[in-house]
Amino acid sequence: MPQGTRVTRSRYEVAYIAHVPLEPRAAVAEWKEGKLTVSAGTQRPFGVREELASAFHIEQADVHVLMPDTGSGYGGKHSGECAVEAARLAKVAGKPVKLIWTREEEFTWAYVRPQGTMMVNSAVDANGKIVSWNFVNMASGPAGSSLLMTSTKRIGKNSL
């Protein structure tokens, strides 16, 4: 590194965190003439419809998802596990089924925000100009969709 260059190395970690919506997941499911209607507190009704259609090998047009007003989900009501479970029970029972997860079930079966680690290494010259930047993101971000994301920007001949 040229004289006057200052290097900074930082590491940040975030833990697994349960979303814990104000009310636990709940759904009412009913089958009629091969078509499914589910009322579920969800923040993603079209995605839940896709999940239900896939789980039962039926067309999305045969699935109707109703979305009643729901309390704050804090990003925790995007998937349809409870809706699928209620629909399975309704299909076996041959009548409508109302399912409400307990708080314990919420913590046991619902998804969590993934754990993640981010490492940032950077360097600035004597004038405060960034001369090198390296960012590594491991498993954090949108549902931990990537195990490792790296972004490196080297400016000029200097690097970390």
JSON list of C-alpha atoms in Angstrom, two decimals:
[
{"chain": "A", "resi": 1, "resn": "MET", "atom": "CA", "xyz": [0.00, 0.00, 0.00]},
{"chain": "A", "resi": 2, "resn": "PRO", "atom": "CA", "xyz": [1.22, 3.48, -0.73]},
{"chain": "A", "resi": 3, "resn": "GLN", "atom": "CA", "xyz": [2.19, 5.66, 2.20]},
{"chain": "A", "resi": 4, "resn": "GLY", "atom": "CA", "xyz": [-0.76, 7.33, 3.88]},
{"chain": "A", "resi": 5, "resn": "THR", "atom": "CA", "xyz": [-3.19, 4.55, 2.88]},
{"chain": "A", "resi": 6, "resn": "ARG", "atom": "CA", "xyz": [-5.52, 3.55, 5.70]},
{"chain": "A", "resi": 7, "resn": "VAL", "atom": "CA", "xyz": [-7.00, 0.02, 5.68]},
{"chain": "A", "resi": 8, "resn": "THR", "atom": "CA", "xyz": [-10.18, -0.88, 7.54]},
{"chain": "A", "resi": 9, "resn": "ARG", "atom": "CA", "xyz": [-11.35, -4.44, 8.11]},
{"chain": "A", "resi": 10, "resn": "SER", "atom": "CA", "xyz": [-14.84, -5.01, 9.56]},
{"chain": "A", "resi": 11, "resn": "ARG", "atom": "CA", "xyz": [-16.94, -8.09, 10.25]},
{"chain": "A", "resi": 12, "resn": "TYR", "atom": "CA", "xyz": [-20.69, -8.03, 10.96]},
{"chain": "A", "resi": 13, "resn": "GLU", "atom": "CA", "xyz": [-22.86, -10.94, 12.05]},
{"chain": "A", "resi": 14, "resn": "VAL", "atom": "CA", "xyz": [-26.61, -11.32, 12.32]},
{"chain": "A", "resi": 15, "resn": "ALA", "atom": "CA", "xyz": [-28.27, -14.22, 14.11]},
{"chain": "A", "resi": 16, "resn": "TYR", "atom": "CA", "xyz": [-31.20, -16.37, 13.03]},
{"chain": "A", "resi": 17, "resn": "ILE", "atom": "CA", "xyz": [-34.33, -14.46, 14.00]},
{"chain": "A", "resi": 18, "resn": "ALA", "atom": "CA", "xyz": [-37.91, -15.72, 14.12]},
{"chain": "A", "resi": 19, "resn": "HIS", "atom": "CA", "xyz": [-40.29, -13.26, 12.49]},
{"chain": "A", "resi": 20, "resn": "VAL", "atom": "CA", "xyz": [-42.97, -13.84, 15.15]},
{"chain": "A", "resi": 21, "resn": "PRO", "atom": "CA", "xyz": [-46.04, -12.12, 13.70]},
{"chain": "A", "resi": 22, "resn": "LEU", "atom": "CA", "xyz": [-48.46, -10.62, 16.22]},
{"chain": "A", "resi": 23, "resn": "GLU", "atom": "CA", "xyz": [-50.89, -13.48, 15.75]},
{"chain": "A", "resi": 24, "resn": "PRO", "atom": "CA", "xyz": [-49.79, -17.02, 14.85]},
{"chain": "A", "resi": 25, "resn": "ARG", "atom": "CA", "xyz": [-50.47, -18.37, 11.37]},
{"chain": "A", "resi": 26, "resn": "ALA", "atom": "CA", "xyz": [-54.04, -19.48, 10.78]},
{"chain": "A", "resi": 27, "resn": "ALA", "atom": "CA", "xyz": [-56.09, -20.72, 7.83]},
{"chain": "A", "resi": 28, "resn": "VAL", "atom": "CA", "xyz": [-59.56, -21.95, 6.93]},
{"chain": "A", "resi": 29, "resn": "ALA", "atom": "CA", "xyz": [-59.65, -24.35, 3.99]},
{"chain": "A", "resi": 30, "resn": "GLU", "atom": "CA", "xyz": [-62.59, -25.82, 2.06]},
{"chain": "A", "resi": 31, "resn": "TRP", "atom": "CA", "xyz": [-62.77, -28.12, -0.97]},
{"chain": "A", "resi": 32, "resn": "LYS", "atom": "CA", "xyz": [-65.81, -28.04, -3.26]},
{"chain": "A", "resi": 33, "resn": "GLU", "atom": "CA", "xyz": [-66.02, -29.91, -6.56]},
{"chain": "A", "resi": 34, "resn": "GLY", "atom": "CA", "xyz": [-62.24, -30.23, -6.85]},
{"chain": "A", "resi": 35, "resn": "LYS", "atom": "CA", "xyz": [-61.65, -26.55, -6.17]},
{"chain": "A", "resi": 36, "resn": "LEU", "atom": "CA", "xyz": [-59.95, -25.15, -3.10]},
{"chain": "A", "resi": 37, "resn": "THR", "atom": "CA", "xyz": [-60.72, -21.97, -1.16]},
{"chain": "A", "resi": 38, "resn": "VAL", "atom": "CA", "xyz": [-58.39, -20.94, 1.64]},
{"chain": "A", "resi": 39, "resn": "SER", "atom": "CA", "xyz": [-58.64, -17.92, 3.88]},
{"chain": "A", "resi": 40, "resn": "ALA", "atom": "CA", "xyz": [-55.23, -17.21, 5.39]},
{"chain": "A", "resi": 41, "resn": "GLY", "atom": "CA", "xyz": [-53.47, -14.29, 6.99]},
{"chain": "A", "resi": 42, "resn": "THR", "atom": "CA", "xyz": [-50.69, -13.88, 4.45]},
{"chain": "A", "resi": 43, "resn": "GLN", "atom": "CA", "xyz": [-48.61, -11.08, 3.02]},
{"chain": "A", "resi": 44, "resn": "ARG", "atom": "CA", "xyz": [-48.28, -12.95, -0.29]},
{"chain": "A", "resi": 45, "resn": "PRO", "atom": "CA", "xyz": [-51.63, -14.38, -1.46]},
{"chain": "A", "resi": 46, "resn": "PHE", "atom": "CA", "xyz": [-50.54, -15.14, -5.03]},
{"chain": "A", "resi": 47, "resn": "GLY", "atom": "CA", "xyz": [-47.48, -17.01, -3.78]},
{"chain": "A", "resi": 48, "resn": "VAL", "atom": "CA", "xyz": [-49.63, -19.02, -1.37]},
{"chain": "A", "resi": 49, "resn": "ARG", "atom": "CA", "xyz": [-51.98, -19.85, -4.26]},
{"chain": "A", "resi": 50, "resn": "GLU", "atom": "CA", "xyz": [-48.97, -21.17, -6.21]},
{"chain": "A", "resi": 51, "resn": "GLU", "atom": "CA", "xyz": [-47.87, -23.27, -3.21]},
{"chain": "A", "resi": 52, "resn": "LEU", "atom": "CA", "xyz": [-51.36, -24.74, -2.79]},
{"chain": "A", "resi": 53, "resn": "ALA", "atom": "CA", "xyz": [-51.73, -25.54, -6.50]},
{"chain": "A", "resi": 54, "resn": "SER", "atom": "CA", "xyz": [-48.34, -27.22, -6.50]},
{"chain": "A", "resi": 55, "resn": "ALA", "atom": "CA", "xyz": [-48.99, -29.19, -3.30]},
{"chain": "A", "resi": 56, "resn": "PHE", "atom": "CA", "xyz": [-52.26, -30.63, -4.66]},
{"chain": "A", "resi": 57, "resn": "HIS", "atom": "CA", "xyz": [-51.30, -30.84, -8.34]},
{"chain": "A", "resi": 58, "resn": "ILE", "atom": "CA", "xyz": [-54.19, -28.64, -9.45]},
{"chain": "A", "resi": 59, "resn": "GLU", "atom": "CA", "xyz": [-54.39, -25.54, -11.61]},
{"chain": "A", "resi": 60, "resn": "GLN", "atom": "CA", "xyz": [-53.94, -22.17, -9.93]},
{"chain": "A", "resi": 61, "resn": "ALA", "atom": "CA", "xyz": [-57.31, -21.20, -11.41]},
{"chain": "A", "resi": 62, "resn": "ASP", "atom": "CA", "xyz": [-58.86, -23.84, -9.12]},
{"chain": "A", "resi": 63, "resn": "VAL", "atom": "CA", "xyz": [-57.37, -22.24, -6.00]},
{"chain": "A", "resi": 64, "resn": "HIS", "atom": "CA", "xyz": [-58.88, -19.13, -4.40]},
{"chain": "A", "resi": 65, "resn": "VAL", "atom": "CA", "xyz": [-56.93, -17.49, -1.58]},
{"chain": "A", "resi": 66, "resn": "LEU", "atom": "CA", "xyz": [-58.79, -14.98, 0.57]},
{"chain": "A", "resi": 67, "resn": "MET", "atom": "CA", "xyz": [-56.70, -12.60, 2.61]},
{"chain": "A", "resi": 68, "resn": "PRO", "atom": "CA", "xyz": [-58.50, -11.12, 5.62]},
{"chain": "A", "resi": 69, "resn": "ASP", "atom": "CA", "xyz": [-57.07, -8.13, 7.46]},
{"chain": "A", "resi": 70, "resn": "THR", "atom": "CA", "xyz": [-54.13, -9.41, 9.40]},
{"chain": "A", "resi": 71, "resn": "GLY", "atom": "CA", "xyz": [-51.94, -8.06, 12.16]},
{"chain": "A", "resi": 72, "resn": "SER", "atom": "CA", "xyz": [-48.34, -7.15, 11.56]},
{"chain": "A", "resi": 73, "resn": "GLY", "atom": "CA", "xyz": [-46.50, -10.07, 10.02]},
{"chain": "A", "resi": 74, "resn": "TYR", "atom": "CA", "xyz": [-43.06, -8.44, 10.03]},
{"chain": "A", "resi": 75, "resn": "GLY", "atom": "CA", "xyz": [-42.13, -10.35, 6.89]},
{"chain": "A", "resi": 76, "resn": "GLY", "atom": "CA", "xyz": [-43.12, -13.63, 8.51]},
{"chain": "A", "resi": 77, "resn": "LYS", "atom": "CA", "xyz": [-46.26, -14.43, 6.55]},
{"chain": "A", "resi": 78, "resn": "HIS", "atom": "CA", "xyz": [-44.91, -14.95, 3.08]},
{"chain": "A", "resi": 79, "resn": "SER", "atom": "CA", "xyz": [-45.16, -18.72, 2.85]},
{"chain": "A", "resi": 80, "resn": "GLY", "atom": "CA", "xyz": [-48.19, -20.97, 2.97]},
{"chain": "A", "resi": 81, "resn": "GLU", "atom": "CA", "xyz": [-47.28, -23.85, 5.29]},
{"chain": "A", "resi": 82, "resn": "CYS", "atom": "CA", "xyz": [-50.35, -23.32, 7.47]},
{"chain": "A", "resi": 83, "resn": "ALA", "atom": "CA", "xyz": [-52.64, -22.94, 4.43]},
{"chain": "A", "resi": 84, "resn": "VAL", "atom": "CA", "xyz": [-51.31, -26.18, 2.90]},
{"chain": "A", "resi": 85, "resn": "GLU", "atom": "CA", "xyz": [-51.73, -28.00, 6.22]},
{"chain": "A", "resi": 86, "resn": "ALA", "atom": "CA", "xyz": [-55.33, -26.78, 6.60]},
{"chain": "A", "resi": 87, "resn": "ALA", "atom": "CA", "xyz": [-56.11, -27.79, 2.99]},
{"chain": "A", "resi": 88, "resn": "ARG", "atom": "CA", "xyz": [-54.69, -31.29, 3.54]},
{"chain": "A", "resi": 89, "resn": "LEU", "atom": "CA", "xyz": [-56.82, -31.73, 6.66]},
{"chain": "A", "resi": 90, "resn": "ALA", "atom": "CA", "xyz": [-59.94, -30.39, 4.89]},
{"chain": "A", "resi": 91, "resn": "LYS", "atom": "CA", "xyz": [-59.42, -32.78, 1.99]},
{"chain": "A", "resi": 92, "resn": "VAL", "atom": "CA", "xyz": [-59.19, -35.78, 4.32]},
{"chain": "A", "resi": 93, "resn": "ALA", "atom": "CA", "xyz": [-62.07, -34.59, 6.54]},
{"chain": "A", "resi": 94, "resn": "GLY", "atom": "CA", "xyz": [-64.32, -33.80, 3.58]},
{"chain": "A", "resi": 95, "resn": "LYS", "atom": "CA", "xyz": [-65.43, -30.56, 5.21]},
{"chain": "A", "resi": 96, "resn": "PRO", "atom": "CA", "xyz": [-64.00, -27.12, 6.01]},
{"chain": "A", "resi": 97, "resn": "VAL", "atom": "CA", "xyz": [-61.14, -27.02, 8.51]},
{"chain": "A", "resi": 98, "resn": "LYS", "atom": "CA", "xyz": [-59.92, -24.11, 10.59]},
{"chain": "A", "resi": 99, "resn": "LEU", "atom": "CA", "xyz": [-56.31, -24.39, 11.71]},
{"chain": "A", "resi": 100, "resn": "ILE", "atom": "CA", "xyz": [-54.48, -22.04, 14.08]},
{"chain": "A", "resi": 101, "resn": "TRP", "atom": "CA", "xyz": [-50.86, -22.66, 14.94]},
{"chain": "A", "resi": 102, "resn": "THR", "atom": "CA", "xyz": [-49.87, -22.33, 18.58]},
{"chain": "A", "resi": 103, "resn": "ARG", "atom": "CA", "xyz": [-47.04, -19.98, 19.46]},
{"chain": "A", "resi": 104, "resn": "GLU", "atom": "CA", "xyz": [-44.85, -23.06, 20.01]},
{"chain": "A", "resi": 105, "resn": "GLU", "atom": "CA", "xyz": [-45.68, -24.31, 16.49]},
{"chain": "A", "resi": 106, "resn": "GLU", "atom": "CA", "xyz": [-44.91, -20.86, 15.15]},
{"chain": "A", "resi": 107, "resn": "PHE", "atom": "CA", "xyz": [-41.38, -21.04, 16.56]},
{"chain": "A", "resi": 108, "resn": "THR", "atom": "CA", "xyz": [-40.91, -24.70, 15.60]},
{"chain": "A", "resi": 109, "resn": "TRP", "atom": "CA", "xyz": [-42.22, -24.80, 12.01]},
{"chain": "A", "resi": 110, "resn": "ALA", "atom": "CA", "xyz": [-42.20, -21.28, 10.62]},
{"chain": "A", "resi": 111, "resn": "TYR", "atom": "CA", "xyz": [-39.19, -20.05, 8.71]},
{"chain": "A", "resi": 112, "resn": "VAL", "atom": "CA", "xyz": [-36.65, -17.67, 10.21]},
{"chain": "A", "resi": 113, "resn": "ARG", "atom": "CA", "xyz": [-34.47, -14.93, 8.85]},
{"chain": "A", "resi": 114, "resn": "PRO", "atom": "CA", "xyz": [-31.16, -16.60, 8.05]},
{"chain": "A", "resi": 115, "resn": "GLN", "atom": "CA", "xyz": [-27.95, -16.10, 9.97]},
{"chain": "A", "resi": 116, "resn": "GLY", "atom": "CA", "xyz": [-25.37, -14.15, 8.05]},
{"chain": "A", "resi": 117, "resn": "THR", "atom": "CA", "xyz": [-21.86, -12.83, 8.12]},
{"chain": "A", "resi": 118, "resn": "MET", "atom": "CA", "xyz": [-20.61, -9.83, 6.18]},
{"chain": "A", "resi": 119, "resn": "MET", "atom": "CA", "xyz": [-16.95, -8.85, 5.89]},
{"chain": "A", "resi": 120, "resn": "VAL", "atom": "CA", "xyz": [-15.85, -5.50, 4.53]},
{"chain": "A", "resi": 121, "resn": "ASN", "atom": "CA", "xyz": [-12.24, -4.62, 3.78]},
{"chain": "A", "resi": 122, "resn": "SER", "atom": "CA", "xyz": [-11.51, -1.17, 2.41]},
{"chain": "A", "resi": 123, "resn": "ALA", "atom": "CA", "xyz": [-8.66, 1.23, 1.93]},
{"chain": "A", "resi": 124, "resn": "VAL", "atom": "CA", "xyz": [-8.50, 4.99, 1.50]},
{"chain": "A", "resi": 125, "resn": "ASP", "atom": "CA", "xyz": [-5.54, 7.11, 0.49]},
{"chain": "A", "resi": 126, "resn": "ALA", "atom": "CA", "xyz": [-4.20, 10.10, 2.41]},
{"chain": "A", "resi": 127, "resn": "ASN", "atom": "CA", "xyz": [-6.87, 12.31, 0.78]},
{"chain": "A", "resi": 128, "resn": "GLY", "atom": "CA", "xyz": [-9.75, 10.02, 1.87]},
{"chain": "A", "resi": 129, "resn": "LYS", "atom": "CA", "xyz": [-10.29, 8.63, -1.64]},
{"chain": "A", "resi": 130, "resn": "ILE", "atom": "CA", "xyz": [-11.37, 4.99, -1.70]},
{"chain": "A", "resi": 131, "resn": "VAL", "atom": "CA", "xyz": [-8.64, 2.99, -3.39]},
{"chain": "A", "resi": 132, "resn": "SER", "atom": "CA", "xyz": [-9.90, -0.53, -2.61]},
{"chain": "A", "resi": 133, "resn": "TRP", "atom": "CA", "xyz": [-13.18, -2.12, -1.55]},
{"chain": "A", "resi": 134, "resn": "ASN", "atom": "CA", "xyz": [-13.97, -5.78, -0.85]},
{"chain": "A", "resi": 135, "resn": "PHE", "atom": "CA", "xyz": [-17.37, -6.93, 0.42]},
{"chain": "A", "resi": 136, "resn": "VAL", "atom": "CA", "xyz": [-18.22, -10.55, 1.23]},
{"chain": "A", "resi": 137, "resn": "ASN", "atom": "CA", "xyz": [-21.77, -11.50, 2.23]},
{"chain": "A", "resi": 138, "resn": "MET", "atom": "CA", "xyz": [-22.27, -15.07, 3.45]},
{"chain": "A", "resi": 139, "resn": "ALA", "atom": "CA", "xyz": [-25.86, -16.34, 3.68]},
{"chain": "A", "resi": 140, "resn": "SER", "atom": "CA", "xyz": [-27.56, -13.11, 4.72]},
{"chain": "A", "resi": 141, "resn": "GLY", "atom": "CA", "xyz": [-29.95, -11.01, 2.70]},
{"chain": "A", "resi": 142, "resn": "PRO", "atom": "CA", "xyz": [-33.09, -12.20, 0.92]},
{"chain": "A", "resi": 143, "resn": "ALA", "atom": "CA", "xyz": [-33.72, -15.46, 2.75]},
{"chain": "A", "resi": 144, "resn": "GLY", "atom": "CA", "xyz": [-30.05, -16.41, 2.53]},
{"chain": "A", "resi": 145, "resn": "SER", "atom": "CA", "xyz": [-30.61, -17.12, -1.14]},
{"chain": "A", "resi": 146, "resn": "SER", "atom": "CA", "xyz": [-26.92, -17.26, -1.87]},
{"chain": "A", "resi": 147, "resn": "LEU", "atom": "CA", "xyz": [-24.36, -18.99, 0.26]},
{"chain": "A", "resi": 148, "resn": "LEU", "atom": "CA", "xyz": [-21.66, -16.59, -0.79]},
{"chain": "A", "resi": 149, "resn": "MET", "atom": "CA", "xyz": [-21.89, -13.26, -2.56]},
{"chain": "A", "resi": 150, "resn": "THR", "atom": "CA", "xyz": [-18.72, -11.27, -3.17]},
{"chain": "A", "resi": 151, "resn": "SER", "atom": "CA", "xyz": [-18.22, -7.81, -4.59]},
{"chain": "A", "resi": 152, "resn": "THR", "atom": "CA", "xyz": [-14.73, -6.46, -5.09]},
{"chain": "A", "resi": 153, "resn": "LYS", "atom": "CA", "xyz": [-13.83, -3.05, -6.44]},
{"chain": "A", "resi": 154, "resn": "ARG", "atom": "CA", "xyz": [-10.18, -2.22, -6.93]},
{"chain": "A", "resi": 155, "resn": "ILE", "atom": "CA", "xyz": [-9.32, 1.30, -7.93]},
{"chain": "A", "resi": 156, "resn": "GLY", "atom": "CA", "xyz": [-5.95, 1.92, -9.51]},
{"chain": "A", "resi": 157, "resn": "LYS", "atom": "CA", "xyz": [-3.10, -0.46, -8.64]},
{"chain": "A", "resi": 158, "resn": "ASN", "atom": "CA", "xyz": [-3.90, -0.68, -4.94]},
{"chain": "A", "resi": 159, "resn": "SER", "atom": "CA", "xyz": [-5.68, -3.65, -3.46]},
{"chain": "A", "resi": 160, "resn": "LEU", "atom": "CA", "xyz": [-6.17, -5.21, -0.08]}
]
